[in-house]
């Protein structure tokens, strides 16, 4: 019986070690839609990107391993001319929006931070009338932005509805986004490139 007791203890210890190892090196899957494109970094490592820069729109399945605490960092960009902020040969303005859901329970929504690094055109009516007057404010990416604690001081990401973003993707409504919301900077139309950050300390749920 003593030998059996030791075996049970060993099995329990192994189980706990296994759970701890899983918690520190978790396999995570997810689904991300970005208008128009995105790069995803986790704990400073690039784990996924949208393979299509502009059109057609697509939802991207992602899969990676990472340890907790887990810092998610998106570089999300609308397809806009960096000099004018316009699309389609400088004939009109576009809009952005990103949504994601992950198997560890993380979703885009409240609690995310956002920093806009490309904004424009700064005077949209004048720009549309005469593209030579367009002005875009571009700022460099902050140092170590994917992991730096400075992101805690960024403004909160703004939440948007599906109706506001109007994702032009066949089958979008049938995809299971759970409680995820679209997020972006303060202006869905003129914020062209946005950095998005959130850190979680543990898995929120199991799928």
mmCIF file with all atom_site columns, C-alpha atoms in Angstrom:
data_model
loop_
_atom_site.group_PDB
_atom_site.id
_atom_site.type_symbol
_atom_site.label_atom_id
_atom_site.label_alt_id
_atom_site.label_comp_id
_atom_site.label_asym_id
_atom_site.label_entity_id
_atom_site.label_seq_id
_atom_site.pdbx_PDB_ins_code
_atom_site.Cartn_x
_atom_site.Cartn_y
_atom_site.Cartn_z
_atom_site.occupancy
_atom_site.B_iso_or_equiv
_atom_site.pdbx_formal_charge
_atom_site.auth_seq_id
_atom_site.auth_comp_id
_atom_site.auth_asym_id
_atom_site.auth_atom_id
_atom_site.pdbx_PDB_model_num
ATOM 1   C CA . UNK A 1 1   ? 0.000   0.000  0.000   1.00 0.00 ? 1   UNK A CA 1
ATOM 2   C CA . UNK A 1 2   ? 2.935   2.313  0.723   1.00 0.00 ? 2   UNK A CA 1
ATOM 3   C CA . UNK A 1 3   ? 4.300   1.661  -2.758  1.00 0.00 ? 3   UNK A CA 1
ATOM 4   C CA . UNK A 1 4   ? 0.879   2.388  -4.243  1.00 0.00 ? 4   UNK A CA 1
ATOM 5   C CA . UNK A 1 5   ? 0.651   5.619  -2.224  1.00 0.00 ? 5   UNK A CA 1
ATOM 6   C CA . UNK A 1 6   ? 4.030   6.707  -3.575  1.00 0.00 ? 6   UNK A CA 1
ATOM 7   C CA . UNK A 1 7   ? 2.894   5.879  -7.098  1.00 0.00 ? 7   UNK A CA 1
ATOM 8   C CA . UNK A 1 8   ? -0.231  7.972  -6.666  1.00 0.00 ? 8   UNK A CA 1
ATOM 9   C CA . UNK A 1 9   ? 1.836   10.874 -5.355  1.00 0.00 ? 9   UNK A CA 1
ATOM 10  C CA . UNK A 1 10  ? 4.219   10.518 -8.288  1.00 0.00 ? 10  UNK A CA 1
ATOM 11  C CA . UNK A 1 11  ? 1.327   10.515 -10.736 1.00 0.00 ? 11  UNK A CA 1
ATOM 12  C CA . UNK A 1 12  ? -0.177  13.597 -9.118  1.00 0.00 ? 12  UNK A CA 1
ATOM 13  C CA . UNK A 1 13  ? 3.195   15.356 -9.173  1.00 0.00 ? 13  UNK A CA 1
ATOM 14  C CA . UNK A 1 14  ? 3.653   14.471 -12.832 1.00 0.00 ? 14  UNK A CA 1
ATOM 15  C CA . UNK A 1 15  ? 0.177   15.756 -13.578 1.00 0.00 ? 15  UNK A CA 1
ATOM 16  C CA . UNK A 1 16  ? 0.897   19.042 -11.821 1.00 0.00 ? 16  UNK A CA 1
ATOM 17  C CA . UNK A 1 17  ? 4.198   19.388 -13.644 1.00 0.00 ? 17  UNK A CA 1
ATOM 18  C CA . UNK A 1 18  ? 2.406   18.732 -16.920 1.00 0.00 ? 18  UNK A CA 1
ATOM 19  C CA . UNK A 1 19  ? -0.205  21.396 -16.192 1.00 0.00 ? 19  UNK A CA 1
ATOM 20  C CA . UNK A 1 20  ? 2.512   23.857 -15.171 1.00 0.00 ? 20  UNK A CA 1
ATOM 21  C CA . UNK A 1 21  ? 4.465   23.154 -18.321 1.00 0.00 ? 21  UNK A CA 1
ATOM 22  C CA . UNK A 1 22  ? 1.356   23.635 -20.419 1.00 0.00 ? 22  UNK A CA 1
ATOM 23  C CA . UNK A 1 23  ? 0.630   26.907 -18.658 1.00 0.00 ? 23  UNK A CA 1
ATOM 24  C CA . UNK A 1 24  ? 4.122   28.162 -19.383 1.00 0.00 ? 24  UNK A CA 1
ATOM 25  C CA . UNK A 1 25  ? 4.143   26.973 -22.981 1.00 0.00 ? 25  UNK A CA 1
ATOM 26  C CA . UNK A 1 26  ? 0.573   27.108 -24.167 1.00 0.00 ? 26  UNK A CA 1
ATOM 27  C CA . UNK A 1 27  ? -0.547  26.234 -27.677 1.00 0.00 ? 27  UNK A CA 1
ATOM 28  C CA . UNK A 1 28  ? -2.932  28.933 -28.879 1.00 0.00 ? 28  UNK A CA 1
ATOM 29  C CA . UNK A 1 29  ? -5.084  29.055 -31.978 1.00 0.00 ? 29  UNK A CA 1
ATOM 30  C CA . UNK A 1 30  ? -7.175  31.908 -33.231 1.00 0.00 ? 30  UNK A CA 1
ATOM 31  C CA . UNK A 1 31  ? -8.987  33.696 -36.004 1.00 0.00 ? 31  UNK A CA 1
ATOM 32  C CA . UNK A 1 32  ? -8.227  37.283 -37.035 1.00 0.00 ? 32  UNK A CA 1
ATOM 33  C CA . UNK A 1 33  ? -9.826  39.618 -39.556 1.00 0.00 ? 33  UNK A CA 1
ATOM 34  C CA . UNK A 1 34  ? -8.124  42.916 -40.333 1.00 0.00 ? 34  UNK A CA 1
ATOM 35  C CA . UNK A 1 35  ? -9.160  45.657 -42.743 1.00 0.00 ? 35  UNK A CA 1
ATOM 36  C CA . UNK A 1 36  ? -6.890  45.653 -44.573 1.00 0.00 ? 36  UNK A CA 1
ATOM 37  C CA . UNK A 1 37  ? -3.873  43.858 -43.119 1.00 0.00 ? 37  UNK A CA 1
ATOM 38  C CA . UNK A 1 38  ? -2.067  43.009 -39.873 1.00 0.00 ? 38  UNK A CA 1
ATOM 39  C CA . UNK A 1 39  ? 1.004   41.552 -38.215 1.00 0.00 ? 39  UNK A CA 1
ATOM 40  C CA . UNK A 1 40  ? 0.662   39.719 -34.890 1.00 0.00 ? 40  UNK A CA 1
ATOM 41  C CA . UNK A 1 41  ? 3.452   39.527 -32.325 1.00 0.00 ? 41  UNK A CA 1
ATOM 42  C CA . UNK A 1 42  ? 3.267   37.513 -29.096 1.00 0.00 ? 42  UNK A CA 1
ATOM 43  C CA . UNK A 1 43  ? 5.868   38.160 -26.403 1.00 0.00 ? 43  UNK A CA 1
ATOM 44  C CA . UNK A 1 44  ? 7.881   40.066 -28.979 1.00 0.00 ? 44  UNK A CA 1
ATOM 45  C CA . UNK A 1 45  ? 7.905   37.289 -31.575 1.00 0.00 ? 45  UNK A CA 1
ATOM 46  C CA . UNK A 1 46  ? 6.080   37.605 -34.877 1.00 0.00 ? 46  UNK A CA 1
ATOM 47  C CA . UNK A 1 47  ? 3.677   34.667 -35.059 1.00 0.00 ? 47  UNK A CA 1
ATOM 48  C CA . UNK A 1 48  ? 1.295   35.582 -37.884 1.00 0.00 ? 48  UNK A CA 1
ATOM 49  C CA . UNK A 1 49  ? 0.522   38.077 -40.618 1.00 0.00 ? 49  UNK A CA 1
ATOM 50  C CA . UNK A 1 50  ? -2.158  38.634 -43.193 1.00 0.00 ? 50  UNK A CA 1
ATOM 51  C CA . UNK A 1 51  ? -0.898  37.049 -46.439 1.00 0.00 ? 51  UNK A CA 1
ATOM 52  C CA . UNK A 1 52  ? -2.976  39.470 -48.538 1.00 0.00 ? 52  UNK A CA 1
ATOM 53  C CA . UNK A 1 53  ? -2.060  43.151 -48.203 1.00 0.00 ? 53  UNK A CA 1
ATOM 54  C CA . UNK A 1 54  ? -5.204  44.621 -49.724 1.00 0.00 ? 54  UNK A CA 1
ATOM 55  C CA . UNK A 1 55  ? -7.915  42.628 -51.492 1.00 0.00 ? 55  UNK A CA 1
ATOM 56  C CA . UNK A 1 56  ? -9.669  40.242 -51.360 1.00 0.00 ? 56  UNK A CA 1
ATOM 57  C CA . UNK A 1 57  ? -10.481 40.475 -47.677 1.00 0.00 ? 57  UNK A CA 1
ATOM 58  C CA . UNK A 1 58  ? -9.824  37.343 -45.647 1.00 0.00 ? 58  UNK A CA 1
ATOM 59  C CA . UNK A 1 59  ? -9.925  35.927 -42.138 1.00 0.00 ? 59  UNK A CA 1
ATOM 60  C CA . UNK A 1 60  ? -6.628  34.407 -41.045 1.00 0.00 ? 60  UNK A CA 1
ATOM 61  C CA . UNK A 1 61  ? -6.261  31.333 -38.840 1.00 0.00 ? 61  UNK A CA 1
ATOM 62  C CA . UNK A 1 62  ? -3.282  31.599 -36.495 1.00 0.00 ? 62  UNK A CA 1
ATOM 63  C CA . UNK A 1 63  ? -1.499  29.043 -34.313 1.00 0.00 ? 63  UNK A CA 1
ATOM 64  C CA . UNK A 1 64  ? 1.511   29.408 -32.033 1.00 0.00 ? 64  UNK A CA 1
ATOM 65  C CA . UNK A 1 65  ? 3.046   28.482 -28.684 1.00 0.00 ? 65  UNK A CA 1
ATOM 66  C CA . UNK A 1 66  ? 3.895   31.051 -26.020 1.00 0.00 ? 66  UNK A CA 1
ATOM 67  C CA . UNK A 1 67  ? 4.258   31.371 -22.269 1.00 0.00 ? 67  UNK A CA 1
ATOM 68  C CA . UNK A 1 68  ? 2.354   33.473 -19.733 1.00 0.00 ? 68  UNK A CA 1
ATOM 69  C CA . UNK A 1 69  ? 2.184   36.346 -19.133 1.00 0.00 ? 69  UNK A CA 1
ATOM 70  C CA . UNK A 1 70  ? 1.327   36.611 -22.825 1.00 0.00 ? 70  UNK A CA 1
ATOM 71  C CA . UNK A 1 71  ? 1.583   39.984 -24.551 1.00 0.00 ? 71  UNK A CA 1
ATOM 72  C CA . UNK A 1 72  ? -0.364  40.312 -27.800 1.00 0.00 ? 72  UNK A CA 1
ATOM 73  C CA . UNK A 1 73  ? 0.707   43.101 -30.151 1.00 0.00 ? 73  UNK A CA 1
ATOM 74  C CA . UNK A 1 74  ? -0.923  43.877 -33.480 1.00 0.00 ? 74  UNK A CA 1
ATOM 75  C CA . UNK A 1 75  ? 0.366   46.218 -36.133 1.00 0.00 ? 75  UNK A CA 1
ATOM 76  C CA . UNK A 1 76  ? -2.834  46.851 -38.068 1.00 0.00 ? 76  UNK A CA 1
ATOM 77  C CA . UNK A 1 77  ? -2.992  48.917 -41.237 1.00 0.00 ? 77  UNK A CA 1
ATOM 78  C CA . UNK A 1 78  ? -5.592  50.174 -43.616 1.00 0.00 ? 78  UNK A CA 1
ATOM 79  C CA . UNK A 1 79  ? -4.386  50.108 -47.204 1.00 0.00 ? 79  UNK A CA 1
ATOM 80  C CA . UNK A 1 80  ? -3.740  53.815 -47.674 1.00 0.00 ? 80  UNK A CA 1
ATOM 81  C CA . UNK A 1 81  ? -1.164  55.812 -49.601 1.00 0.00 ? 81  UNK A CA 1
ATOM 82  C CA . UNK A 1 82  ? 1.374   56.890 -46.945 1.00 0.00 ? 82  UNK A CA 1
ATOM 83  C CA . UNK A 1 83  ? 1.636   60.341 -48.537 1.00 0.00 ? 83  UNK A CA 1
ATOM 84  C CA . UNK A 1 84  ? -2.073  61.077 -49.048 1.00 0.00 ? 84  UNK A CA 1
ATOM 85  C CA . UNK A 1 85  ? -4.004  58.680 -46.811 1.00 0.00 ? 85  UNK A CA 1
ATOM 86  C CA . UNK A 1 86  ? -6.263  57.832 -49.736 1.00 0.00 ? 86  UNK A CA 1
ATOM 87  C CA . UNK A 1 87  ? -6.977  54.599 -51.572 1.00 0.00 ? 87  UNK A CA 1
ATOM 88  C CA . UNK A 1 88  ? -7.873  53.545 -55.109 1.00 0.00 ? 88  UNK A CA 1
ATOM 89  C CA . UNK A 1 89  ? -5.429  55.861 -56.895 1.00 0.00 ? 89  UNK A CA 1
ATOM 90  C CA . UNK A 1 90  ? -6.153  58.730 -54.516 1.00 0.00 ? 90  UNK A CA 1
ATOM 91  C CA . UNK A 1 91  ? -9.846  58.828 -55.327 1.00 0.00 ? 91  UNK A CA 1
ATOM 92  C CA . UNK A 1 92  ? -11.371 58.018 -51.941 1.00 0.00 ? 92  UNK A CA 1
ATOM 93  C CA . UNK A 1 93  ? -10.651 57.285 -48.296 1.00 0.00 ? 93  UNK A CA 1
ATOM 94  C CA . UNK A 1 94  ? -10.850 53.827 -46.737 1.00 0.00 ? 94  UNK A CA 1
ATOM 95  C CA . UNK A 1 95  ? -11.515 52.591 -43.229 1.00 0.00 ? 95  UNK A CA 1
ATOM 96  C CA . UNK A 1 96  ? -9.883  50.167 -40.823 1.00 0.00 ? 96  UNK A CA 1
ATOM 97  C CA . UNK A 1 97  ? -10.933 47.712 -38.131 1.00 0.00 ? 97  UNK A CA 1
ATOM 98  C CA . UNK A 1 98  ? -9.548  44.523 -36.585 1.00 0.00 ? 98  UNK A CA 1
ATOM 99  C CA . UNK A 1 99  ? -11.243 41.670 -34.756 1.00 0.00 ? 99  UNK A CA 1
ATOM 100 C CA . UNK A 1 100 ? -9.792  38.513 -33.259 1.00 0.00 ? 100 UNK A CA 1
ATOM 101 C CA . UNK A 1 101 ? -10.672 35.576 -31.047 1.00 0.00 ? 101 UNK A CA 1
ATOM 102 C CA . UNK A 1 102 ? -8.183  33.148 -29.496 1.00 0.00 ? 102 UNK A CA 1
ATOM 103 C CA . UNK A 1 103 ? -8.464  29.702 -27.935 1.00 0.00 ? 103 UNK A CA 1
ATOM 104 C CA . UNK A 1 104 ? -7.040  30.874 -24.600 1.00 0.00 ? 104 UNK A CA 1
ATOM 105 C CA . UNK A 1 105 ? -10.098 33.067 -24.127 1.00 0.00 ? 105 UNK A CA 1
ATOM 106 C CA . UNK A 1 106 ? -8.619  36.360 -25.314 1.00 0.00 ? 106 UNK A CA 1
ATOM 107 C CA . UNK A 1 107 ? -10.750 38.463 -27.641 1.00 0.00 ? 107 UNK A CA 1
ATOM 108 C CA . UNK A 1 108 ? -10.380 41.926 -29.067 1.00 0.00 ? 108 UNK A CA 1
ATOM 109 C CA . UNK A 1 109 ? -12.486 44.417 -27.147 1.00 0.00 ? 109 UNK A CA 1
ATOM 110 C CA . UNK A 1 110 ? -12.195 46.265 -23.854 1.00 0.00 ? 110 UNK A CA 1
ATOM 111 C CA . UNK A 1 111 ? -8.805  46.397 -22.165 1.00 0.00 ? 111 UNK A CA 1
ATOM 112 C CA . UNK A 1 112 ? -6.783  46.780 -25.356 1.00 0.00 ? 112 UNK A CA 1
ATOM 113 C CA . UNK A 1 113 ? -4.476  49.765 -25.869 1.00 0.00 ? 113 UNK A CA 1
ATOM 114 C CA . UNK A 1 114 ? -4.009  51.593 -29.176 1.00 0.00 ? 114 UNK A CA 1
ATOM 115 C CA . UNK A 1 115 ? -1.398  53.949 -30.579 1.00 0.00 ? 115 UNK A CA 1
ATOM 116 C CA . UNK A 1 116 ? -1.860  55.497 -34.022 1.00 0.00 ? 116 UNK A CA 1
ATOM 117 C CA . UNK A 1 117 ? 1.371   55.930 -35.964 1.00 0.00 ? 117 UNK A CA 1
ATOM 118 C CA . UNK A 1 118 ? -0.087  57.025 -39.308 1.00 0.00 ? 118 UNK A CA 1
ATOM 119 C CA . UNK A 1 119 ? -3.005  59.466 -39.435 1.00 0.00 ? 119 UNK A CA 1
ATOM 120 C CA . UNK A 1 120 ? -4.470  61.248 -42.416 1.00 0.00 ? 120 UNK A CA 1
ATOM 121 C CA . UNK A 1 121 ? -5.537  62.941 -44.473 1.00 0.00 ? 121 UNK A CA 1
ATOM 122 C CA . UNK A 1 122 ? -5.649  65.642 -41.811 1.00 0.00 ? 122 UNK A CA 1
ATOM 123 C CA . UNK A 1 123 ? -8.116  67.706 -43.882 1.00 0.00 ? 123 UNK A CA 1
ATOM 124 C CA . UNK A 1 124 ? -10.268 65.125 -45.596 1.00 0.00 ? 124 UNK A CA 1
ATOM 125 C CA . UNK A 1 125 ? -12.632 67.403 -47.609 1.00 0.00 ? 125 UNK A CA 1
ATOM 126 C CA . UNK A 1 126 ? -9.765  69.459 -49.046 1.00 0.00 ? 126 UNK A CA 1
ATOM 127 C CA . UNK A 1 127 ? -7.735  66.317 -49.749 1.00 0.00 ? 127 UNK A CA 1
ATOM 128 C CA . UNK A 1 128 ? -10.560 64.676 -51.683 1.00 0.00 ? 128 UNK A CA 1
ATOM 129 C CA . UNK A 1 129 ? -11.042 67.836 -53.718 1.00 0.00 ? 129 UNK A CA 1
ATOM 130 C CA . UNK A 1 130 ? -7.334  68.155 -54.488 1.00 0.00 ? 130 UNK A CA 1
ATOM 131 C CA . UNK A 1 131 ? -5.019  65.235 -53.589 1.00 0.00 ? 131 UNK A CA 1
ATOM 132 C CA . UNK A 1 132 ? -1.983  67.511 -53.900 1.00 0.00 ? 132 UNK A CA 1
ATOM 133 C CA . UNK A 1 133 ? -3.087  69.169 -50.638 1.00 0.00 ? 133 UNK A CA 1
ATOM 134 C CA . UNK A 1 134 ? -3.265  65.896 -48.689 1.00 0.00 ? 134 UNK A CA 1
ATOM 135 C CA . UNK A 1 135 ? -1.203  65.651 -45.525 1.00 0.00 ? 135 UNK A CA 1
ATOM 136 C CA . UNK A 1 136 ? -0.509  62.560 -43.442 1.00 0.00 ? 136 UNK A CA 1
ATOM 137 C CA . UNK A 1 137 ? 1.142   62.526 -40.017 1.00 0.00 ? 137 UNK A CA 1
ATOM 138 C CA . UNK A 1 138 ? 3.489   59.539 -39.760 1.00 0.00 ? 138 UNK A CA 1
ATOM 139 C CA . UNK A 1 139 ? 5.431   58.761 -36.574 1.00 0.00 ? 139 UNK A CA 1
ATOM 140 C CA . UNK A 1 140 ? 8.053   56.029 -36.035 1.00 0.00 ? 140 UNK A CA 1
ATOM 141 C CA . UNK A 1 141 ? 7.144   52.855 -34.218 1.00 0.00 ? 141 UNK A CA 1
ATOM 142 C CA . UNK A 1 142 ? 8.108   53.188 -30.536 1.00 0.00 ? 142 UNK A CA 1
ATOM 143 C CA . UNK A 1 143 ? 11.150  51.223 -29.464 1.00 0.00 ? 143 UNK A CA 1
ATOM 144 C CA . UNK A 1 144 ? 10.290  47.661 -28.404 1.00 0.00 ? 144 UNK A CA 1
ATOM 145 C CA . UNK A 1 145 ? 6.606   48.488 -28.834 1.00 0.00 ? 145 UNK A CA 1
ATOM 146 C CA . UNK A 1 146 ? 5.601   44.816 -28.923 1.00 0.00 ? 146 UNK A CA 1
ATOM 147 C CA . UNK A 1 147 ? 6.701   44.259 -25.311 1.00 0.00 ? 147 UNK A CA 1
ATOM 148 C CA . UNK A 1 148 ? 7.500   47.614 -23.713 1.00 0.00 ? 148 UNK A CA 1
ATOM 149 C CA . UNK A 1 149 ? 5.634   48.612 -20.545 1.00 0.00 ? 149 UNK A CA 1
ATOM 150 C CA . UNK A 1 150 ? 5.184   52.070 -22.097 1.00 0.00 ? 150 UNK A CA 1
ATOM 151 C CA . UNK A 1 151 ? 2.098   50.701 -23.852 1.00 0.00 ? 151 UNK A CA 1
ATOM 152 C CA . UNK A 1 152 ? 0.262   50.911 -20.528 1.00 0.00 ? 152 UNK A CA 1
ATOM 153 C CA . UNK A 1 153 ? 0.105   54.675 -21.085 1.00 0.00 ? 153 UNK A CA 1
ATOM 154 C CA . UNK A 1 154 ? -1.381  54.401 -24.560 1.00 0.00 ? 154 UNK A CA 1
ATOM 155 C CA . UNK A 1 155 ? -5.023  55.405 -25.008 1.00 0.00 ? 155 UNK A CA 1
ATOM 156 C CA . UNK A 1 156 ? -7.644  52.701 -24.842 1.00 0.00 ? 156 UNK A CA 1
ATOM 157 C CA . UNK A 1 157 ? -8.508  51.144 -28.182 1.00 0.00 ? 157 UNK A CA 1
ATOM 158 C CA . UNK A 1 158 ? -11.876 52.271 -29.466 1.00 0.00 ? 158 UNK A CA 1
ATOM 159 C CA . UNK A 1 159 ? -14.555 49.617 -30.009 1.00 0.00 ? 159 UNK A CA 1
ATOM 160 C CA . UNK A 1 160 ? -16.587 49.489 -33.207 1.00 0.00 ? 160 UNK A CA 1
ATOM 161 C CA . UNK A 1 161 ? -19.610 47.510 -34.331 1.00 0.00 ? 161 UNK A CA 1
ATOM 162 C CA . UNK A 1 162 ? -19.829 45.253 -37.348 1.00 0.00 ? 162 UNK A CA 1
ATOM 163 C CA . UNK A 1 163 ? -22.193 47.816 -38.900 1.00 0.00 ? 163 UNK A CA 1
ATOM 164 C CA . UNK A 1 164 ? -19.573 50.536 -38.502 1.00 0.00 ? 164 UNK A CA 1
ATOM 165 C CA . UNK A 1 165 ? -16.739 48.502 -40.023 1.00 0.00 ? 165 UNK A CA 1
ATOM 166 C CA . UNK A 1 166 ? -18.827 46.679 -42.644 1.00 0.00 ? 166 UNK A CA 1
ATOM 167 C CA . UNK A 1 167 ? -16.377 43.807 -43.255 1.00 0.00 ? 167 UNK A CA 1
ATOM 168 C CA . UNK A 1 168 ? -16.500 42.882 -46.931 1.00 0.00 ? 168 UNK A CA 1
ATOM 169 C CA . UNK A 1 169 ? -15.885 39.191 -46.426 1.00 0.00 ? 169 UNK A CA 1
ATOM 170 C CA . UNK A 1 170 ? -18.210 36.434 -47.580 1.00 0.00 ? 170 UNK A CA 1
ATOM 171 C CA . UNK A 1 171 ? -19.285 34.327 -44.625 1.00 0.00 ? 171 UNK A CA 1
ATOM 172 C CA . UNK A 1 172 ? -18.104 36.791 -41.972 1.00 0.00 ? 172 UNK A CA 1
ATOM 173 C CA . UNK A 1 173 ? -21.432 36.678 -40.110 1.00 0.00 ? 173 UNK A CA 1
ATOM 174 C CA . UNK A 1 174 ? -21.276 32.871 -39.893 1.00 0.00 ? 174 UNK A CA 1
ATOM 175 C CA . UNK A 1 175 ? -17.838 32.899 -38.253 1.00 0.00 ? 175 UNK A CA 1
ATOM 176 C CA . UNK A 1 176 ? -17.768 32.412 -34.499 1.00 0.00 ? 176 UNK A CA 1
ATOM 177 C CA . UNK A 1 177 ? -16.304 35.619 -33.065 1.00 0.00 ? 177 UNK A CA 1
ATOM 178 C CA . UNK A 1 178 ? -17.741 35.035 -29.605 1.00 0.00 ? 178 UNK A CA 1
ATOM 179 C CA . UNK A 1 179 ? -17.642 38.228 -27.531 1.00 0.00 ? 179 UNK A CA 1
ATOM 180 C CA . UNK A 1 180 ? -14.986 39.863 -29.694 1.00 0.00 ? 180 UNK A CA 1
ATOM 181 C CA . UNK A 1 181 ? -15.463 43.425 -30.936 1.00 0.00 ? 181 UNK A CA 1
ATOM 182 C CA . UNK A 1 182 ? -13.755 45.352 -33.684 1.00 0.00 ? 182 UNK A CA 1
ATOM 183 C CA . UNK A 1 183 ? -11.042 47.653 -32.330 1.00 0.00 ? 183 UNK A CA 1
ATOM 184 C CA . UNK A 1 184 ? -9.014  50.491 -33.851 1.00 0.00 ? 184 UNK A CA 1
ATOM 185 C CA . UNK A 1 185 ? -7.767  53.979 -33.083 1.00 0.00 ? 185 UNK A CA 1
ATOM 186 C CA . UNK A 1 186 ? -10.024 56.958 -32.401 1.00 0.00 ? 186 UNK A CA 1
ATOM 187 C CA . UNK A 1 187 ? -10.888 57.456 -36.072 1.00 0.00 ? 187 UNK A CA 1
ATOM 188 C CA . UNK A 1 188 ? -11.868 54.462 -38.166 1.00 0.00 ? 188 UNK A CA 1
ATOM 189 C CA . UNK A 1 189 ? -11.336 56.419 -41.391 1.00 0.00 ? 189 UNK A CA 1
ATOM 190 C CA . UNK A 1 190 ? -8.202  58.530 -40.943 1.00 0.00 ? 190 UNK A CA 1
ATOM 191 C CA . UNK A 1 191 ? -6.171  56.395 -38.516 1.00 0.00 ? 191 UNK A CA 1
ATOM 192 C CA . UNK A 1 192 ? -4.296  54.377 -41.121 1.00 0.00 ? 192 UNK A CA 1
ATOM 193 C CA . UNK A 1 193 ? -1.786  52.384 -39.072 1.00 0.00 ? 193 UNK A CA 1
ATOM 194 C CA . UNK A 1 194 ? -2.488  51.439 -35.465 1.00 0.00 ? 194 UNK A CA 1
ATOM 195 C CA . UNK A 1 195 ? -0.497  49.498 -32.884 1.00 0.00 ? 195 UNK A CA 1
ATOM 196 C CA . UNK A 1 196 ? -2.673  47.428 -30.533 1.00 0.00 ? 196 UNK A CA 1
ATOM 197 C CA . UNK A 1 197 ? -1.590  45.791 -27.274 1.00 0.00 ? 197 UNK A CA 1
ATOM 198 C CA . UNK A 1 198 ? -2.939  43.620 -24.492 1.00 0.00 ? 198 UNK A CA 1
ATOM 199 C CA . UNK A 1 199 ? -1.318  41.303 -21.927 1.00 0.00 ? 199 UNK A CA 1
ATOM 200 C CA . UNK A 1 200 ? -2.974  38.370 -20.183 1.00 0.00 ? 200 UNK A CA 1
ATOM 201 C CA . UNK A 1 201 ? -1.472  36.462 -17.263 1.00 0.00 ? 201 UNK A CA 1
ATOM 202 C CA . UNK A 1 202 ? -3.241  33.136 -17.725 1.00 0.00 ? 202 UNK A CA 1
ATOM 203 C CA . UNK A 1 203 ? -5.602  31.216 -19.953 1.00 0.00 ? 203 UNK A CA 1
ATOM 204 C CA . UNK A 1 204 ? -9.148  32.485 -19.488 1.00 0.00 ? 204 UNK A CA 1
ATOM 205 C CA . UNK A 1 205 ? -10.977 29.417 -20.796 1.00 0.00 ? 205 UNK A CA 1
ATOM 206 C CA . UNK A 1 206 ? -10.528 26.031 -22.471 1.00 0.00 ? 206 UNK A CA 1
ATOM 207 C CA . UNK A 1 207 ? -11.965 25.128 -25.854 1.00 0.00 ? 207 UNK A CA 1
#
